[in-house]
Short mmCIF file of C-alpha atoms in Angstrom, two decimals:
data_model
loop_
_atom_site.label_atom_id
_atom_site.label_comp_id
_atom_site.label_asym_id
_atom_site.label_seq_id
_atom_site.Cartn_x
_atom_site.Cartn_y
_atom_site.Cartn_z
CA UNK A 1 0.00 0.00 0.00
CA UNK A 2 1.46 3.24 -1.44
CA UNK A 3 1.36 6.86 1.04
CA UNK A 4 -0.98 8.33 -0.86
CA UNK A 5 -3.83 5.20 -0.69
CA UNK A 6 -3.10 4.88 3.14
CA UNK A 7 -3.70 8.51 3.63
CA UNK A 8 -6.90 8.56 1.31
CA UNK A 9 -7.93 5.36 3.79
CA UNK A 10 -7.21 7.35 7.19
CA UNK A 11 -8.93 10.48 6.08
CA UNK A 12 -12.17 8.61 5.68
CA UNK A 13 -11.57 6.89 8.89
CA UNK A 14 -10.81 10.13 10.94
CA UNK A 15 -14.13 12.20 9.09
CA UNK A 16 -16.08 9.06 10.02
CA UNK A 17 -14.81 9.66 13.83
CA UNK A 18 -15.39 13.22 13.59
CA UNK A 19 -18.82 12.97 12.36
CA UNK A 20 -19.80 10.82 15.82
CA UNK A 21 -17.71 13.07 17.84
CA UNK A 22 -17.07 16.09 16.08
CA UNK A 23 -18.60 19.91 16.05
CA UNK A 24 -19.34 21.90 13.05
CA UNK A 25 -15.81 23.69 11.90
CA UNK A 26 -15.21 25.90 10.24
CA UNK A 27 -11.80 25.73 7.89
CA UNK A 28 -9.99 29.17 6.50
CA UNK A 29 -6.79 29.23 4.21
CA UNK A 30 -5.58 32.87 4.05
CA UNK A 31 -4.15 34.04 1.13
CA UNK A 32 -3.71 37.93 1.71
CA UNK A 33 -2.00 39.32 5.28
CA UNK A 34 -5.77 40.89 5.84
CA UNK A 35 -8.78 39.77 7.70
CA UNK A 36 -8.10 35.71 7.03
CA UNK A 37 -11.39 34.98 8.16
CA UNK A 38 -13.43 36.74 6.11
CA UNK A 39 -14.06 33.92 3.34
CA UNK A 40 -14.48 30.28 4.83
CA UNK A 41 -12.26 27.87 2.60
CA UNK A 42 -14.25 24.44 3.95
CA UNK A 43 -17.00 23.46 6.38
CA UNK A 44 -16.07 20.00 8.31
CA UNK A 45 -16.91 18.56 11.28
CA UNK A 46 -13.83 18.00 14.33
CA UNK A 47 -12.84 17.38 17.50
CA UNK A 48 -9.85 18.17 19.54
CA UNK A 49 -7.42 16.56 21.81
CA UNK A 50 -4.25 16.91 23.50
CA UNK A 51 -4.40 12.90 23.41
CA UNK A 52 -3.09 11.83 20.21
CA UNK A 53 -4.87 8.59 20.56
CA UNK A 54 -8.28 10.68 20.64
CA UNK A 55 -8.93 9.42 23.95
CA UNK A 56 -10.28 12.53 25.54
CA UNK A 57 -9.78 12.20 28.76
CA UNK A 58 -9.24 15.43 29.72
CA UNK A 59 -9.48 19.47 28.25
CA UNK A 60 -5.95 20.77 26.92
CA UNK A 61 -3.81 21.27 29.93
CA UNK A 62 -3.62 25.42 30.95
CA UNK A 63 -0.55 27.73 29.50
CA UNK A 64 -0.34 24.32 26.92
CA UNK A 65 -2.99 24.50 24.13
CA UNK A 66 -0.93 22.43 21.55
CA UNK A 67 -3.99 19.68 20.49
CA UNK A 68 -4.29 17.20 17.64
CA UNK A 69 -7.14 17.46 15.22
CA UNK A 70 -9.52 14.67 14.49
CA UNK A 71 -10.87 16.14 11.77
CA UNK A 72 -11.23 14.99 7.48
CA UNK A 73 -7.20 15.00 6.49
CA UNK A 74 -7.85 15.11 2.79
CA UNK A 75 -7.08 18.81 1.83
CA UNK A 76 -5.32 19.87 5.23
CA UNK A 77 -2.30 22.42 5.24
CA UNK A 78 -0.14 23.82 7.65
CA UNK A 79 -1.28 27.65 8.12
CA UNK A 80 -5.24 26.42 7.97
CA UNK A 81 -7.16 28.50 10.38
CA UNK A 82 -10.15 26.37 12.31
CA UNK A 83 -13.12 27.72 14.19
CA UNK A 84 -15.14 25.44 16.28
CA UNK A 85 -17.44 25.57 18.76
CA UNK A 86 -16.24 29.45 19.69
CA UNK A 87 -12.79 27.86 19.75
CA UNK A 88 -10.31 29.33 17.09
CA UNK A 89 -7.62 27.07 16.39
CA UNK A 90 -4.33 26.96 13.36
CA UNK A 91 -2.75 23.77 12.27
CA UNK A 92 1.11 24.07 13.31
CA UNK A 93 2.35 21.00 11.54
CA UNK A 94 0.28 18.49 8.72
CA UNK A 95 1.94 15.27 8.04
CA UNK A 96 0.52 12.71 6.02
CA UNK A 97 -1.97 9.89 7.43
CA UNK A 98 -1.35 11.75 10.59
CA UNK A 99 -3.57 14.20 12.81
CA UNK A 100 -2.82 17.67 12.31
CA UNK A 101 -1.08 19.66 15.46
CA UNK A 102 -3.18 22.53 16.39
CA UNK A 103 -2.30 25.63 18.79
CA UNK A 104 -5.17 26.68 20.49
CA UNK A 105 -5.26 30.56 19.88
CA UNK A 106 -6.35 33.19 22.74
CA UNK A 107 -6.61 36.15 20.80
CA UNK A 108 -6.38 38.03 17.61
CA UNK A 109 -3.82 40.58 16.42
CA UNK A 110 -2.71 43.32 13.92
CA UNK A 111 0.87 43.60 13.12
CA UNK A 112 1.89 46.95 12.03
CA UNK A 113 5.49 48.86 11.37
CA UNK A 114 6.49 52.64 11.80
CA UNK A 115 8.45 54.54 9.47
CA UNK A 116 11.60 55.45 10.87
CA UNK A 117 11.91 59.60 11.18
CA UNK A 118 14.56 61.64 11.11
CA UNK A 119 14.71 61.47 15.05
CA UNK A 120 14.22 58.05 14.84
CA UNK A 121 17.48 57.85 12.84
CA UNK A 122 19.54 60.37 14.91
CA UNK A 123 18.84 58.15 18.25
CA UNK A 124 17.94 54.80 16.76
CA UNK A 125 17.99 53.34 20.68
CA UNK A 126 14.60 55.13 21.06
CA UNK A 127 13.09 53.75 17.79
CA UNK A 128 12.40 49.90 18.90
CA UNK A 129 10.14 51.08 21.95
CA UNK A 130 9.07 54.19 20.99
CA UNK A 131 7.34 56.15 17.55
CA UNK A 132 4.40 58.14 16.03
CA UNK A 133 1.57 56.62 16.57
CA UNK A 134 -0.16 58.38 13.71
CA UNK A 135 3.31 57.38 11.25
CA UNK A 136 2.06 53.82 11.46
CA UNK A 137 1.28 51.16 8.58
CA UNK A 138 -0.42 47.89 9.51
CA UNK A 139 1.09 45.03 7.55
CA UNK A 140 -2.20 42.91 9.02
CA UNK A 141 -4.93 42.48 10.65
CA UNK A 142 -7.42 40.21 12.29
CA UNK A 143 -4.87 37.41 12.54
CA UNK A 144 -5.40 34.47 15.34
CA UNK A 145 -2.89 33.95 17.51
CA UNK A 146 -1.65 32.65 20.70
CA UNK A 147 0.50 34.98 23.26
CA UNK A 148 1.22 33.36 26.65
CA UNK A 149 3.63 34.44 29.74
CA UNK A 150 7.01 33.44 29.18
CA UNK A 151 9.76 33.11 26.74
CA UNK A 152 9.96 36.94 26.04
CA UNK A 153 12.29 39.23 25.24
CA UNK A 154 13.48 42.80 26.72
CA UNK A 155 13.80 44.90 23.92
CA UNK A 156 16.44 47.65 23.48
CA UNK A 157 15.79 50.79 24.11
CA UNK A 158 16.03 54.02 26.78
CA UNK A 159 14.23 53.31 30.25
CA UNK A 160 12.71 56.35 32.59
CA UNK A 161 14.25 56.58 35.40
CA UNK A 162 12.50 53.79 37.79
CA UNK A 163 10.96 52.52 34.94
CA UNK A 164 9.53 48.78 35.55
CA UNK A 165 10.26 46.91 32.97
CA UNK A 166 7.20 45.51 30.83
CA UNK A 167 6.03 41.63 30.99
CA UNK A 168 7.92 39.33 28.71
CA UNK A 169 5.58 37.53 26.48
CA UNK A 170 5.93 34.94 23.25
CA UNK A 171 3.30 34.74 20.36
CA UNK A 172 2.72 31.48 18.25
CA UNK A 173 0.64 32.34 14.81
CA UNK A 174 0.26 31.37 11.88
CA UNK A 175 2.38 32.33 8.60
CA UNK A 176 1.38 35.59 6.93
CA UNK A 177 0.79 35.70 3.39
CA UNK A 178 3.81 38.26 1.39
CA UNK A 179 4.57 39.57 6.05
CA UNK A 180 8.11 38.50 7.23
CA UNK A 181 7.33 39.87 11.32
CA UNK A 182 10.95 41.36 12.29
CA UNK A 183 12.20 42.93 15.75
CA UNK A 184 11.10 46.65 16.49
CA UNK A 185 7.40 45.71 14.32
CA UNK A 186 4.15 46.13 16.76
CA UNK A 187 1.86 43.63 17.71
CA UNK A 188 -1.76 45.04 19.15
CA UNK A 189 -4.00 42.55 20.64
CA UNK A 190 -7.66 42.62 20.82
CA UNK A 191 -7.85 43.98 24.46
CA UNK A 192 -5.76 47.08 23.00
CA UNK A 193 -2.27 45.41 24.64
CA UNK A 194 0.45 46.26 22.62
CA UNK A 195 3.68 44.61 22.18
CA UNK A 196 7.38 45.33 20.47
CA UNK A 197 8.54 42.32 18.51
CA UNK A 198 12.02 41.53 19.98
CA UNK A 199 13.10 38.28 17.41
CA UNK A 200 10.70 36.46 15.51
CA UNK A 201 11.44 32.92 13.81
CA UNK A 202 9.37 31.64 10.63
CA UNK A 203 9.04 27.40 10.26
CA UNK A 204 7.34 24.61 9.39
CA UNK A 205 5.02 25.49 12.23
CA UNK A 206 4.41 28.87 11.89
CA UNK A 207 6.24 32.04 13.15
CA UNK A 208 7.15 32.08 16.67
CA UNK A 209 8.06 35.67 17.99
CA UNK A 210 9.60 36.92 21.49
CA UNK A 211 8.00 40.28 22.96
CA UNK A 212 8.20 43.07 25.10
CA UNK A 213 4.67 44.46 26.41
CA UNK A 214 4.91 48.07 26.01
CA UNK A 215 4.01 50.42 28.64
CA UNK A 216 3.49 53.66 27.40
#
């Protein structure tokens, strides 16, 4: 039995599952770096688990929403975008005859740069925390994501005297269409947070970037 025919065999096997189990989803593939979910690319039914044997015994564990996807594998990809059951979900990693790996996503963001001034480029120390506002460009919007507590980054630039030092953060999300995310770009979340991109790393599973919450 060749990959493709066992993979063809599993799919039917896991939308059979999915079908008993599974909720109404809702499957996006974003081709532009704006508003992904605007046009629905599939409707499927799935279920999630951080079980890979789709036991369910339990919900995924807290500050660790990395689940598999029991879901129709026949036209999966990684960078896929799935809403279910008020849940918004991306696949990380697709491999054949395999359930997808998910990241459970918290909240939704808009990436956006600022044109570097001429004071910007006389003191370029102050230009990774600080700019116009108003000289912004957003590079995209309405992107899930996931940002969690830990694994951030401090990022360069002047402090205020007794200054406390912003929360360090890291954001999982998916690959944006024709967007490479690089330090000093600005992540705003939906609760208005914003962030300062300190690195950023682009893979097989997505872009992971290291932040600094902004304070001011």
């Amino acid at each position: 039995m060749d990959q493709p025919t066992l993979n063809r065999l599993v799919a039917t096997g896991f939308a059979r599952a999915a079908a008993r189990v599974g909720a109404a989803c809702t499957q996006y593939r974003p081709a532009t770096a704006m508003q992904p979910l605007g046009v629905a690319y599939a409707q499927a039914m799935a279920a999630f688990s951080n079980d890979r044997a789709f036991g369910f015994a339990g919900p995924a564990l807290w500050d660790v929403p990395f689940v598999y996807a029991l879901m129709n594998i026949g036209d999966v990809r990684a960078g896929d975008i799935l809403t279910c059951a008020r849940e918004t979900y991306f696949v990380a990693r697709y491999e054949p005859f395999r359930p997808p790996l998910c990241v459970l996503c918290n909240t939704v963001v808009t990436i956006t740069a600022t044109t570097a001034l001429a004071t910007d480029l006389a003191n370029p120390g102050g230009y990774a925390t600080s700019g116009d506002v108003t000289a912004q460009s957003v590079l995209a919007t309405g992107w899930p994501a996931l940002i969690r507590l830990g694994g951030g980054t401090s990022v360069p630039g002047p402090d205020q005297p007794g200054a406390i030092r912003g929360g360090a953060v890291e954001m999982f999300m998916p690959t944006i269409p024709g967007v490479t995310l690089q330090p000093t770009m600005w992540v705003s979340d939906a609760d208005g947070t914003r962030y300062t991109i300190g690195s950023a790393r682009a893979g097989p599973w997505g872009t992971r970037c290291q932040m600094g919450q902004q304070q001011a």
